[in-house]
Amino acid sequence: RFKLENNKNFSRIKERNKLKLSKNDFIITFVGRIAEEKNIPFLLKNMKTIIQECPNAKLLVIGDGPDLDKYKKYSEKNKILDKTLFIGKVPWEDIPKYYLMSDVFVTASKSETQGLTVIEAMAASLPVVCINDESFNTTVIDNLNGLIFENDKQYIESITRLYNDTELL
């Protein structure tokens, strides 16, 4: 068990180092198509407040899509680009590395049919913070294997709670 845990931590640190992330960074990860229907503006809009509450927080946005440049410009304009990493398209077989280096998986999408990224994140033992949507309600049980939010305030509270409570995390 000790050996396995050390390997997991080593891999986590190694992957974070590739992106110039420190071991103290609190990594909030979104994986999906970078398009309006995924509600990424919700995540970006709330990042400014999250950074104030959680100074070591960083948002990883993994994926590609028609709105990638628009969201990068939004992040730059709102002075969160240094805390928001747009990774772009990642080969499917490399996605587990990003889950491994993350602390939390988030989604605000209301257009999912199955919520596969939520299931992937859970399979990687990540806590999930997701919007209250029927596609997630059969998988994520609030306060058991994830946190469900309805609005900006609840989302920020969920992230802050996980950031400050390592036992809960």
mmCIF file with all atom_site columns, C-alpha atoms in Angstrom:
data_model
loop_
_atom_site.group_PDB
_atom_site.id
_atom_site.type_symbol
_atom_site.label_atom_id
_atom_site.label_alt_id
_atom_site.label_comp_id
_atom_site.label_asym_id
_atom_site.label_entity_id
_atom_site.label_seq_id
_atom_site.pdbx_PDB_ins_code
_atom_site.Cartn_x
_atom_site.Cartn_y
_atom_site.Cartn_z
_atom_site.occupancy
_atom_site.B_iso_or_equiv
_atom_site.pdbx_formal_charge
_atom_site.auth_seq_id
_atom_site.auth_comp_id
_atom_site.auth_asym_id
_atom_site.auth_atom_id
_atom_site.pdbx_PDB_model_num
ATOM 1   C CA . ARG A 1 1   ? 0.000   0.000  0.000   1.00 0.00 ? 1   ARG A CA 1
ATOM 2   C CA . PHE A 1 2   ? 2.765   2.443  0.934   1.00 0.00 ? 2   PHE A CA 1
ATOM 3   C CA . LYS A 1 3   ? 4.540   1.802  -2.351  1.00 0.00 ? 3   LYS A CA 1
ATOM 4   C CA . LEU A 1 4   ? 1.358   2.376  -4.364  1.00 0.00 ? 4   LEU A CA 1
ATOM 5   C CA . GLU A 1 5   ? 0.606   5.607  -2.504  1.00 0.00 ? 5   GLU A CA 1
ATOM 6   C CA . ASN A 1 6   ? 4.134   6.858  -3.131  1.00 0.00 ? 6   ASN A CA 1
ATOM 7   C CA . ASN A 1 7   ? 3.827   6.046  -6.836  1.00 0.00 ? 7   ASN A CA 1
ATOM 8   C CA . LYS A 1 8   ? 0.532   7.926  -7.037  1.00 0.00 ? 8   LYS A CA 1
ATOM 9   C CA . ASN A 1 9   ? 2.038   10.970 -5.330  1.00 0.00 ? 9   ASN A CA 1
ATOM 10  C CA . PHE A 1 10  ? 5.138   10.784 -7.499  1.00 0.00 ? 10  PHE A CA 1
ATOM 11  C CA . SER A 1 11  ? 3.001   10.681 -10.664 1.00 0.00 ? 11  SER A CA 1
ATOM 12  C CA . ARG A 1 12  ? 0.884   13.542 -9.380  1.00 0.00 ? 12  ARG A CA 1
ATOM 13  C CA . ILE A 1 13  ? 3.944   15.719 -8.728  1.00 0.00 ? 13  ILE A CA 1
ATOM 14  C CA . LYS A 1 14  ? 5.553   14.740 -12.028 1.00 0.00 ? 14  LYS A CA 1
ATOM 15  C CA . GLU A 1 15  ? 2.440   15.695 -14.012 1.00 0.00 ? 15  GLU A CA 1
ATOM 16  C CA . ARG A 1 16  ? 2.039   18.977 -12.122 1.00 0.00 ? 16  ARG A CA 1
ATOM 17  C CA . ASN A 1 17  ? 5.673   19.860 -12.770 1.00 0.00 ? 17  ASN A CA 1
ATOM 18  C CA . LYS A 1 18  ? 5.111   19.500 -16.519 1.00 0.00 ? 18  LYS A CA 1
ATOM 19  C CA . LEU A 1 19  ? 2.562   22.329 -16.309 1.00 0.00 ? 19  LEU A CA 1
ATOM 20  C CA . LYS A 1 20  ? 4.619   24.368 -13.853 1.00 0.00 ? 20  LYS A CA 1
ATOM 21  C CA . LEU A 1 21  ? 2.096   23.769 -11.101 1.00 0.00 ? 21  LEU A CA 1
ATOM 22  C CA . SER A 1 22  ? 3.309   23.539 -7.527  1.00 0.00 ? 22  SER A CA 1
ATOM 23  C CA . LYS A 1 23  ? 2.388   20.861 -5.030  1.00 0.00 ? 23  LYS A CA 1
ATOM 24  C CA . ASN A 1 24  ? 0.523   23.589 -3.106  1.00 0.00 ? 24  ASN A CA 1
ATOM 25  C CA . ASP A 1 25  ? -1.718  24.559 -6.021  1.00 0.00 ? 25  ASP A CA 1
ATOM 26  C CA . PHE A 1 26  ? -5.346  23.541 -5.615  1.00 0.00 ? 26  PHE A CA 1
ATOM 27  C CA . ILE A 1 27  ? -6.283  22.261 -9.062  1.00 0.00 ? 27  ILE A CA 1
ATOM 28  C CA . ILE A 1 28  ? -9.892  22.614 -10.180 1.00 0.00 ? 28  ILE A CA 1
ATOM 29  C CA . THR A 1 29  ? -10.388 20.733 -13.450 1.00 0.00 ? 29  THR A CA 1
ATOM 30  C CA . PHE A 1 30  ? -12.967 20.858 -16.217 1.00 0.00 ? 30  PHE A CA 1
ATOM 31  C CA . VAL A 1 31  ? -12.800 18.358 -19.088 1.00 0.00 ? 31  VAL A CA 1
ATOM 32  C CA . GLY A 1 32  ? -15.037 18.723 -22.102 1.00 0.00 ? 32  GLY A CA 1
ATOM 33  C CA . ARG A 1 33  ? -15.846 20.470 -25.323 1.00 0.00 ? 33  ARG A CA 1
ATOM 34  C CA . ILE A 1 34  ? -15.065 24.176 -25.124 1.00 0.00 ? 34  ILE A CA 1
ATOM 35  C CA . ALA A 1 35  ? -18.409 25.535 -26.248 1.00 0.00 ? 35  ALA A CA 1
ATOM 36  C CA . GLU A 1 36  ? -21.244 27.664 -24.905 1.00 0.00 ? 36  GLU A CA 1
ATOM 37  C CA . GLU A 1 37  ? -23.482 24.720 -23.994 1.00 0.00 ? 37  GLU A CA 1
ATOM 38  C CA . LYS A 1 38  ? -20.928 23.508 -21.427 1.00 0.00 ? 38  LYS A CA 1
ATOM 39  C CA . ASN A 1 39  ? -21.461 26.694 -19.379 1.00 0.00 ? 39  ASN A CA 1
ATOM 40  C CA . ILE A 1 40  ? -17.740 27.393 -19.012 1.00 0.00 ? 40  ILE A CA 1
ATOM 41  C CA . PRO A 1 41  ? -18.432 31.128 -18.569 1.00 0.00 ? 41  PRO A CA 1
ATOM 42  C CA . PHE A 1 42  ? -19.997 30.193 -15.215 1.00 0.00 ? 42  PHE A CA 1
ATOM 43  C CA . LEU A 1 43  ? -16.696 28.632 -14.079 1.00 0.00 ? 43  LEU A CA 1
ATOM 44  C CA . LEU A 1 44  ? -14.613 31.528 -15.389 1.00 0.00 ? 44  LEU A CA 1
ATOM 45  C CA . LYS A 1 45  ? -16.873 34.212 -13.934 1.00 0.00 ? 45  LYS A CA 1
ATOM 46  C CA . ASN A 1 46  ? -16.594 32.687 -10.467 1.00 0.00 ? 46  ASN A CA 1
ATOM 47  C CA . MET A 1 47  ? -12.856 32.139 -10.635 1.00 0.00 ? 47  MET A CA 1
ATOM 48  C CA . LYS A 1 48  ? -12.109 35.702 -9.528  1.00 0.00 ? 48  LYS A CA 1
ATOM 49  C CA . THR A 1 49  ? -13.966 35.195 -6.239  1.00 0.00 ? 49  THR A CA 1
ATOM 50  C CA . ILE A 1 50  ? -12.540 31.704 -5.778  1.00 0.00 ? 50  ILE A CA 1
ATOM 51  C CA . ILE A 1 51  ? -9.011  33.098 -6.120  1.00 0.00 ? 51  ILE A CA 1
ATOM 52  C CA . GLN A 1 52  ? -9.758  35.621 -3.378  1.00 0.00 ? 52  GLN A CA 1
ATOM 53  C CA . GLU A 1 53  ? -11.051 32.867 -1.080  1.00 0.00 ? 53  GLU A CA 1
ATOM 54  C CA . CYS A 1 54  ? -8.552  30.222 -2.193  1.00 0.00 ? 54  CYS A CA 1
ATOM 55  C CA . PRO A 1 55  ? -5.290  31.916 -3.231  1.00 0.00 ? 55  PRO A CA 1
ATOM 56  C CA . ASN A 1 56  ? -3.664  28.688 -4.468  1.00 0.00 ? 56  ASN A CA 1
ATOM 57  C CA . ALA A 1 57  ? -6.602  27.721 -6.692  1.00 0.00 ? 57  ALA A CA 1
ATOM 58  C CA . LYS A 1 58  ? -6.052  27.210 -10.391 1.00 0.00 ? 58  LYS A CA 1
ATOM 59  C CA . LEU A 1 59  ? -8.565  26.178 -13.018 1.00 0.00 ? 59  LEU A CA 1
ATOM 60  C CA . LEU A 1 60  ? -7.511  23.676 -15.678 1.00 0.00 ? 60  LEU A CA 1
ATOM 61  C CA . VAL A 1 61  ? -9.736  23.757 -18.746 1.00 0.00 ? 61  VAL A CA 1
ATOM 62  C CA . ILE A 1 62  ? -9.066  20.662 -20.827 1.00 0.00 ? 62  ILE A CA 1
ATOM 63  C CA . GLY A 1 63  ? -10.548 20.332 -24.285 1.00 0.00 ? 63  GLY A CA 1
ATOM 64  C CA . ASP A 1 64  ? -10.999 22.121 -27.544 1.00 0.00 ? 64  ASP A CA 1
ATOM 65  C CA . GLY A 1 65  ? -13.897 23.765 -29.270 1.00 0.00 ? 65  GLY A CA 1
ATOM 66  C CA . PRO A 1 66  ? -15.242 26.824 -31.007 1.00 0.00 ? 66  PRO A CA 1
ATOM 67  C CA . ASP A 1 67  ? -15.146 29.094 -27.946 1.00 0.00 ? 67  ASP A CA 1
ATOM 68  C CA . LEU A 1 68  ? -11.598 28.415 -26.731 1.00 0.00 ? 68  LEU A CA 1
ATOM 69  C CA . ASP A 1 69  ? -10.158 31.737 -27.930 1.00 0.00 ? 69  ASP A CA 1
ATOM 70  C CA . LYS A 1 70  ? -13.146 33.654 -26.603 1.00 0.00 ? 70  LYS A CA 1
ATOM 71  C CA . TYR A 1 71  ? -12.684 32.176 -23.123 1.00 0.00 ? 71  TYR A CA 1
ATOM 72  C CA . LYS A 1 72  ? -8.947  32.853 -23.165 1.00 0.00 ? 72  LYS A CA 1
ATOM 73  C CA . LYS A 1 73  ? -9.641  36.497 -24.004 1.00 0.00 ? 73  LYS A CA 1
ATOM 74  C CA . TYR A 1 74  ? -12.291 36.674 -21.277 1.00 0.00 ? 74  TYR A CA 1
ATOM 75  C CA . SER A 1 75  ? -9.778  35.292 -18.767 1.00 0.00 ? 75  SER A CA 1
ATOM 76  C CA . GLU A 1 76  ? -7.145  37.778 -19.827 1.00 0.00 ? 76  GLU A CA 1
ATOM 77  C CA . LYS A 1 77  ? -9.583  40.705 -19.679 1.00 0.00 ? 77  LYS A CA 1
ATOM 78  C CA . ASN A 1 78  ? -10.764 39.662 -16.210 1.00 0.00 ? 78  ASN A CA 1
ATOM 79  C CA . LYS A 1 79  ? -7.226  39.131 -14.924 1.00 0.00 ? 79  LYS A CA 1
ATOM 80  C CA . ILE A 1 80  ? -7.612  35.417 -14.182 1.00 0.00 ? 80  ILE A CA 1
ATOM 81  C CA . LEU A 1 81  ? -5.436  34.079 -17.004 1.00 0.00 ? 81  LEU A CA 1
ATOM 82  C CA . ASP A 1 82  ? -2.543  33.454 -14.606 1.00 0.00 ? 82  ASP A CA 1
ATOM 83  C CA . LYS A 1 83  ? -4.884  31.220 -12.574 1.00 0.00 ? 83  LYS A CA 1
ATOM 84  C CA . THR A 1 84  ? -6.612  29.589 -15.549 1.00 0.00 ? 84  THR A CA 1
ATOM 85  C CA . LEU A 1 85  ? -4.772  27.122 -17.759 1.00 0.00 ? 85  LEU A CA 1
ATOM 86  C CA . PHE A 1 86  ? -6.305  26.267 -21.104 1.00 0.00 ? 86  PHE A CA 1
ATOM 87  C CA . ILE A 1 87  ? -4.711  22.942 -21.965 1.00 0.00 ? 87  ILE A CA 1
ATOM 88  C CA . GLY A 1 88  ? -6.471  22.400 -25.278 1.00 0.00 ? 88  GLY A CA 1
ATOM 89  C CA . LYS A 1 89  ? -7.181  19.059 -26.882 1.00 0.00 ? 89  LYS A CA 1
ATOM 90  C CA . VAL A 1 90  ? -5.634  16.100 -25.093 1.00 0.00 ? 90  VAL A CA 1
ATOM 91  C CA . PRO A 1 91  ? -5.453  12.539 -26.425 1.00 0.00 ? 91  PRO A CA 1
ATOM 92  C CA . TRP A 1 92  ? -8.066  10.397 -24.702 1.00 0.00 ? 92  TRP A CA 1
ATOM 93  C CA . GLU A 1 93  ? -5.425  8.088  -23.236 1.00 0.00 ? 93  GLU A CA 1
ATOM 94  C CA . ASP A 1 94  ? -3.723  11.067 -21.515 1.00 0.00 ? 94  ASP A CA 1
ATOM 95  C CA . ILE A 1 95  ? -6.847  12.372 -19.772 1.00 0.00 ? 95  ILE A CA 1
ATOM 96  C CA . PRO A 1 96  ? -6.252  10.209 -16.661 1.00 0.00 ? 96  PRO A CA 1
ATOM 97  C CA . LYS A 1 97  ? -2.992  12.105 -16.028 1.00 0.00 ? 97  LYS A CA 1
ATOM 98  C CA . TYR A 1 98  ? -4.968  15.323 -15.664 1.00 0.00 ? 98  TYR A CA 1
ATOM 99  C CA . TYR A 1 99  ? -7.462  13.756 -13.294 1.00 0.00 ? 99  TYR A CA 1
ATOM 100 C CA . LEU A 1 100 ? -4.520  12.411 -11.289 1.00 0.00 ? 100 LEU A CA 1
ATOM 101 C CA . MET A 1 101 ? -2.952  15.846 -10.850 1.00 0.00 ? 101 MET A CA 1
ATOM 102 C CA . SER A 1 102 ? -6.266  17.497 -9.919  1.00 0.00 ? 102 SER A CA 1
ATOM 103 C CA . ASP A 1 103 ? -7.875  18.115 -6.557  1.00 0.00 ? 103 ASP A CA 1
ATOM 104 C CA . VAL A 1 104 ? -11.444 18.599 -7.739  1.00 0.00 ? 104 VAL A CA 1
ATOM 105 C CA . PHE A 1 105 ? -13.474 18.102 -10.906 1.00 0.00 ? 105 PHE A CA 1
ATOM 106 C CA . VAL A 1 106 ? -16.095 20.712 -11.803 1.00 0.00 ? 106 VAL A CA 1
ATOM 107 C CA . THR A 1 107 ? -18.845 21.084 -14.339 1.00 0.00 ? 107 THR A CA 1
ATOM 108 C CA . ALA A 1 108 ? -21.635 23.590 -14.770 1.00 0.00 ? 108 ALA A CA 1
ATOM 109 C CA . SER A 1 109 ? -22.932 22.022 -17.973 1.00 0.00 ? 109 SER A CA 1
ATOM 110 C CA . LYS A 1 110 ? -26.672 21.585 -18.321 1.00 0.00 ? 110 LYS A CA 1
ATOM 111 C CA . SER A 1 111 ? -26.447 19.898 -21.716 1.00 0.00 ? 111 SER A CA 1
ATOM 112 C CA . GLU A 1 112 ? -25.111 16.475 -20.768 1.00 0.00 ? 112 GLU A CA 1
ATOM 113 C CA . THR A 1 113 ? -26.887 13.287 -21.629 1.00 0.00 ? 113 THR A CA 1
ATOM 114 C CA . GLN A 1 114 ? -24.678 10.916 -19.626 1.00 0.00 ? 114 GLN A CA 1
ATOM 115 C CA . GLY A 1 115 ? -22.075 12.978 -17.783 1.00 0.00 ? 115 GLY A CA 1
ATOM 116 C CA . LEU A 1 116 ? -19.181 10.694 -18.700 1.00 0.00 ? 116 LEU A CA 1
ATOM 117 C CA . THR A 1 117 ? -16.496 13.116 -17.494 1.00 0.00 ? 117 THR A CA 1
ATOM 118 C CA . VAL A 1 118 ? -18.096 13.086 -14.058 1.00 0.00 ? 118 VAL A CA 1
ATOM 119 C CA . ILE A 1 119 ? -17.901 9.289  -14.010 1.00 0.00 ? 119 ILE A CA 1
ATOM 120 C CA . GLU A 1 120 ? -14.271 9.415  -15.189 1.00 0.00 ? 120 GLU A CA 1
ATOM 121 C CA . ALA A 1 121 ? -13.390 11.902 -12.454 1.00 0.00 ? 121 ALA A CA 1
ATOM 122 C CA . MET A 1 122 ? -15.077 9.749  -9.844  1.00 0.00 ? 122 MET A CA 1
ATOM 123 C CA . ALA A 1 123 ? -13.208 6.695  -11.121 1.00 0.00 ? 123 ALA A CA 1
ATOM 124 C CA . ALA A 1 124 ? -10.017 8.687  -10.491 1.00 0.00 ? 124 ALA A CA 1
ATOM 125 C CA . SER A 1 125 ? -11.180 9.289  -6.881  1.00 0.00 ? 125 SER A CA 1
ATOM 126 C CA . LEU A 1 126 ? -11.753 12.995 -7.459  1.00 0.00 ? 126 LEU A CA 1
ATOM 127 C CA . PRO A 1 127 ? -14.467 14.834 -5.617  1.00 0.00 ? 127 PRO A CA 1
ATOM 128 C CA . VAL A 1 128 ? -16.967 16.229 -8.082  1.00 0.00 ? 128 VAL A CA 1
ATOM 129 C CA . VAL A 1 129 ? -18.598 19.636 -7.838  1.00 0.00 ? 129 VAL A CA 1
ATOM 130 C CA . CYS A 1 130 ? -21.429 19.873 -10.342 1.00 0.00 ? 130 CYS A CA 1
ATOM 131 C CA . ILE A 1 131 ? -24.489 21.866 -11.134 1.00 0.00 ? 131 ILE A CA 1
ATOM 132 C CA . ASN A 1 132 ? -27.826 20.372 -10.177 1.00 0.00 ? 132 ASN A CA 1
ATOM 133 C CA . ASP A 1 133 ? -28.815 18.666 -13.413 1.00 0.00 ? 133 ASP A CA 1
ATOM 134 C CA . GLU A 1 134 ? -30.630 15.407 -14.054 1.00 0.00 ? 134 GLU A CA 1
ATOM 135 C CA . SER A 1 135 ? -27.649 13.988 -15.957 1.00 0.00 ? 135 SER A CA 1
ATOM 136 C CA . PHE A 1 136 ? -25.564 14.086 -12.754 1.00 0.00 ? 136 PHE A CA 1
ATOM 137 C CA . ASN A 1 137 ? -28.211 13.374 -10.102 1.00 0.00 ? 137 ASN A CA 1
ATOM 138 C CA . THR A 1 138 ? -28.029 9.597  -10.483 1.00 0.00 ? 138 THR A CA 1
ATOM 139 C CA . THR A 1 139 ? -24.242 9.582  -10.122 1.00 0.00 ? 139 THR A CA 1
ATOM 140 C CA . VAL A 1 140 ? -23.357 12.392 -7.719  1.00 0.00 ? 140 VAL A CA 1
ATOM 141 C CA . ILE A 1 141 ? -24.871 12.198 -4.267  1.00 0.00 ? 141 ILE A CA 1
ATOM 142 C CA . ASP A 1 142 ? -24.547 15.568 -2.556  1.00 0.00 ? 142 ASP A CA 1
ATOM 143 C CA . ASN A 1 143 ? -22.177 15.503 0.427   1.00 0.00 ? 143 ASN A CA 1
ATOM 144 C CA . LEU A 1 144 ? -21.312 11.840 -0.159  1.00 0.00 ? 144 LEU A CA 1
ATOM 145 C CA . ASN A 1 145 ? -19.232 11.572 -3.328  1.00 0.00 ? 145 ASN A CA 1
ATOM 146 C CA . GLY A 1 146 ? -19.481 15.149 -4.478  1.00 0.00 ? 146 GLY A CA 1
ATOM 147 C CA . LEU A 1 147 ? -21.138 18.489 -4.015  1.00 0.00 ? 147 LEU A CA 1
ATOM 148 C CA . ILE A 1 148 ? -24.068 19.802 -6.031  1.00 0.00 ? 148 ILE A CA 1
ATOM 149 C CA . PHE A 1 149 ? -24.702 23.502 -6.518  1.00 0.00 ? 149 PHE A CA 1
ATOM 150 C CA . GLU A 1 150 ? -27.585 25.591 -7.824  1.00 0.00 ? 150 GLU A CA 1
ATOM 151 C CA . ASN A 1 151 ? -25.985 29.024 -8.175  1.00 0.00 ? 151 ASN A CA 1
ATOM 152 C CA . ASP A 1 152 ? -22.787 31.066 -8.030  1.00 0.00 ? 152 ASP A CA 1
ATOM 153 C CA . LYS A 1 153 ? -22.785 31.356 -4.249  1.00 0.00 ? 153 LYS A CA 1
ATOM 154 C CA . GLN A 1 154 ? -23.181 27.609 -3.693  1.00 0.00 ? 154 GLN A CA 1
ATOM 155 C CA . TYR A 1 155 ? -20.505 26.828 -6.279  1.00 0.00 ? 155 TYR A CA 1
ATOM 156 C CA . ILE A 1 156 ? -17.995 29.164 -4.615  1.00 0.00 ? 156 ILE A CA 1
ATOM 157 C CA . GLU A 1 157 ? -18.908 27.775 -1.181  1.00 0.00 ? 157 GLU A CA 1
ATOM 158 C CA . SER A 1 158 ? -18.382 24.210 -2.440  1.00 0.00 ? 158 SER A CA 1
ATOM 159 C CA . ILE A 1 159 ? -14.924 24.945 -3.826  1.00 0.00 ? 159 ILE A CA 1
ATOM 160 C CA . THR A 1 160 ? -13.932 26.960 -0.740  1.00 0.00 ? 160 THR A CA 1
ATOM 161 C CA . ARG A 1 161 ? -15.165 24.217 1.539   1.00 0.00 ? 161 ARG A CA 1
ATOM 162 C CA . LEU A 1 162 ? -13.059 21.581 -0.224  1.00 0.00 ? 162 LEU A CA 1
ATOM 163 C CA . TYR A 1 163 ? -10.064 23.927 -0.347  1.00 0.00 ? 163 TYR A CA 1
ATOM 164 C CA . ASN A 1 164 ? -10.186 24.520 3.419   1.00 0.00 ? 164 ASN A CA 1
ATOM 165 C CA . ASP A 1 165 ? -11.145 21.015 4.559   1.00 0.00 ? 165 ASP A CA 1
ATOM 166 C CA . THR A 1 166 ? -8.542  18.454 3.507   1.00 0.00 ? 166 THR A CA 1
ATOM 167 C CA . GLU A 1 167 ? -10.415 15.693 5.319   1.00 0.00 ? 167 GLU A CA 1
ATOM 168 C CA . LEU A 1 168 ? -13.566 16.383 3.321   1.00 0.00 ? 168 LEU A CA 1
ATOM 169 C CA . LEU A 1 169 ? -11.491 16.629 0.144   1.00 0.00 ? 169 LEU A CA 1
#
